[in-house]
XYZ file of C-alpha atoms in Angstrom:
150
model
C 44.635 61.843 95.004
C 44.792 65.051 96.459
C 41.755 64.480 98.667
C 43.243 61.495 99.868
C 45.586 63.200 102.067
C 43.384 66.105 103.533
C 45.053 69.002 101.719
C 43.896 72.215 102.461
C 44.170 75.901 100.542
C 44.220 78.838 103.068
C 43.600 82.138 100.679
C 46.655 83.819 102.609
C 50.086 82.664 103.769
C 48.532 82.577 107.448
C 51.943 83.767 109.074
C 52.427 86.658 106.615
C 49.744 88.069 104.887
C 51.693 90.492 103.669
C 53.150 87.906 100.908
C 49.487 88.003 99.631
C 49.453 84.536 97.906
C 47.762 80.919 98.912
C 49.001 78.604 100.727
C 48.708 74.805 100.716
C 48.626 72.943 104.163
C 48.619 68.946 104.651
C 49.316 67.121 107.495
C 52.394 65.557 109.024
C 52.118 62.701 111.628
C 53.706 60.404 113.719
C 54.674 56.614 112.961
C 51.695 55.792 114.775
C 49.198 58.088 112.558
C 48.692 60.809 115.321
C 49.260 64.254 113.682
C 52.215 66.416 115.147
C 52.297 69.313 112.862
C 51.171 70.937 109.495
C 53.029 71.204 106.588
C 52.451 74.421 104.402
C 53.752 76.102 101.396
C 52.938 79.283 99.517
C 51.780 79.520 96.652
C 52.996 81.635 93.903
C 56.751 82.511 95.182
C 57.664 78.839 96.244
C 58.944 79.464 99.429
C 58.232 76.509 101.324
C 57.607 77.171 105.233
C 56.673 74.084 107.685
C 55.324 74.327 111.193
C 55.076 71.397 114.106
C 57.562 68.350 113.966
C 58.018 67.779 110.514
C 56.469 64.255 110.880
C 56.215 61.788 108.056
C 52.940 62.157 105.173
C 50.738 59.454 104.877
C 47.491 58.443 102.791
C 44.648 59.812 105.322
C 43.167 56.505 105.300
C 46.823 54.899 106.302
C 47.308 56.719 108.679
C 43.983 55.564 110.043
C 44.426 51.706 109.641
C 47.832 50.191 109.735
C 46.492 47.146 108.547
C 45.241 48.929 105.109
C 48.778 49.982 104.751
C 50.363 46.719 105.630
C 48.237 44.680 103.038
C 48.783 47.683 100.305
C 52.473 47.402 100.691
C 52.376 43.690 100.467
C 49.606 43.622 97.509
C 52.264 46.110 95.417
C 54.977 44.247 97.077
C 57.088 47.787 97.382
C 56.519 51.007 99.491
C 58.187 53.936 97.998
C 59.509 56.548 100.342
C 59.685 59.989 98.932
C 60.809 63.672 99.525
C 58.231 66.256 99.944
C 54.647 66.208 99.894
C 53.911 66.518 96.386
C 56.072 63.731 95.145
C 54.057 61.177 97.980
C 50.569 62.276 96.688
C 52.380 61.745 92.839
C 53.321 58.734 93.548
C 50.151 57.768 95.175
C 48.286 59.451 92.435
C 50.016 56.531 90.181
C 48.879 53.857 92.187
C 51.939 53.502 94.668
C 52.044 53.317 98.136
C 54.023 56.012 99.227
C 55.218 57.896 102.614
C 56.605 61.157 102.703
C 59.348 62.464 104.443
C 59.789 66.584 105.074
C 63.601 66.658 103.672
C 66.096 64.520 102.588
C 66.888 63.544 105.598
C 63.695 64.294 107.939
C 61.130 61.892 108.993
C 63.451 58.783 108.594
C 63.154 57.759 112.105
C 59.253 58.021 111.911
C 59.252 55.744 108.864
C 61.499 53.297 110.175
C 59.424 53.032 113.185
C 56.310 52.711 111.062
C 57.627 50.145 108.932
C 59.077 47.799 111.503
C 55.646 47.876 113.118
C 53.735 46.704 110.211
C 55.995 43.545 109.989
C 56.823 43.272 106.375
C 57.695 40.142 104.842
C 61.454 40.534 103.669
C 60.197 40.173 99.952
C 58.831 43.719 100.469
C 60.729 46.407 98.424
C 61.661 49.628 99.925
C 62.514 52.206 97.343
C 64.307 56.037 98.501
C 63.844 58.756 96.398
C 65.442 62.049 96.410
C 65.799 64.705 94.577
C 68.421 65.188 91.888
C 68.092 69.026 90.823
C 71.774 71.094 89.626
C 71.725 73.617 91.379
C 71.135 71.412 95.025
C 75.144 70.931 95.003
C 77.085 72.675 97.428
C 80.658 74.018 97.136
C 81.699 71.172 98.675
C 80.871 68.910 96.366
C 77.792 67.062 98.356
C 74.574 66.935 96.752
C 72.471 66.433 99.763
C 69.159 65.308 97.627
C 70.561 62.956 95.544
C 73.239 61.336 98.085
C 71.008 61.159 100.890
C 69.157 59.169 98.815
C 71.321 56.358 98.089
């Protein structure tokens, strides 16, 4: 699955090598496929660091052919928008069609863009996930993973 989306491995953080640990790169991109940015995160302290637009993650060869995407959304009859790189190429790696957002929050005017161009039949279910971790809740009270969300 991973290979489906281009990932890359640099063997150093490339904006501080003085962290001294890998980094993983993919690539973000527009509704319309074109790339706008890279998405990167270290490896080994977690620290997750993005550069460009923080456009939306799709399948490389979705990106490619809007047509491919169309008729795998409507052959699974669902498209499953998730948070963060690794949950879109987990849900891909389990047969779903899946596009990516950067944050709770980011990318959702990409995706709606790139979903009202492929024309959907209204049939088509569109499922948001988010993340639901403890410690995410604010003194507030919000729980920006999980609420955004719903």
């Amino acid at each position: 699955a991973l290979a489906d989306f281009q990932l890359g491995r640099f063997a150093f953080y490339f904006s501080d090598v003085r962290k001294n640990c890998s980094t993983w790169t993919w690539i973000e991109r527009t509704a319309t496929g074109a790339v706008c940015g890279i998405g990167h995160r270290r490896q080994g302290d977690g620290q997750k660091r993005f550069q460009g637009s923080r456009g939306i993650v799709l399948a490389t060869a979705h990106a490619a052919d809007p047509k491919k995407l169309r008729a795998d959304i409507v052959a699974r009859r669902r498209v499953i928008l998730t948070e963060g790189f690794s949950d879109t190429v987990a849900a891909h790696a389990m047969g779903e069609v899946a596009i990516g957002r950067p944050s709770v929050a980011g990318g959702m005017v990409e995706i709606a863009a790139l979903l009202n161009s492929l024309d959907l039949p209204d049939t088509i279910e569109v499922i948001i996930s988010g993340e639901n971790y403890q410690n995410d809740q604010d003194a507030a009270g919000r729980w920006p993973g999980r609420d955004a969300a719903r």
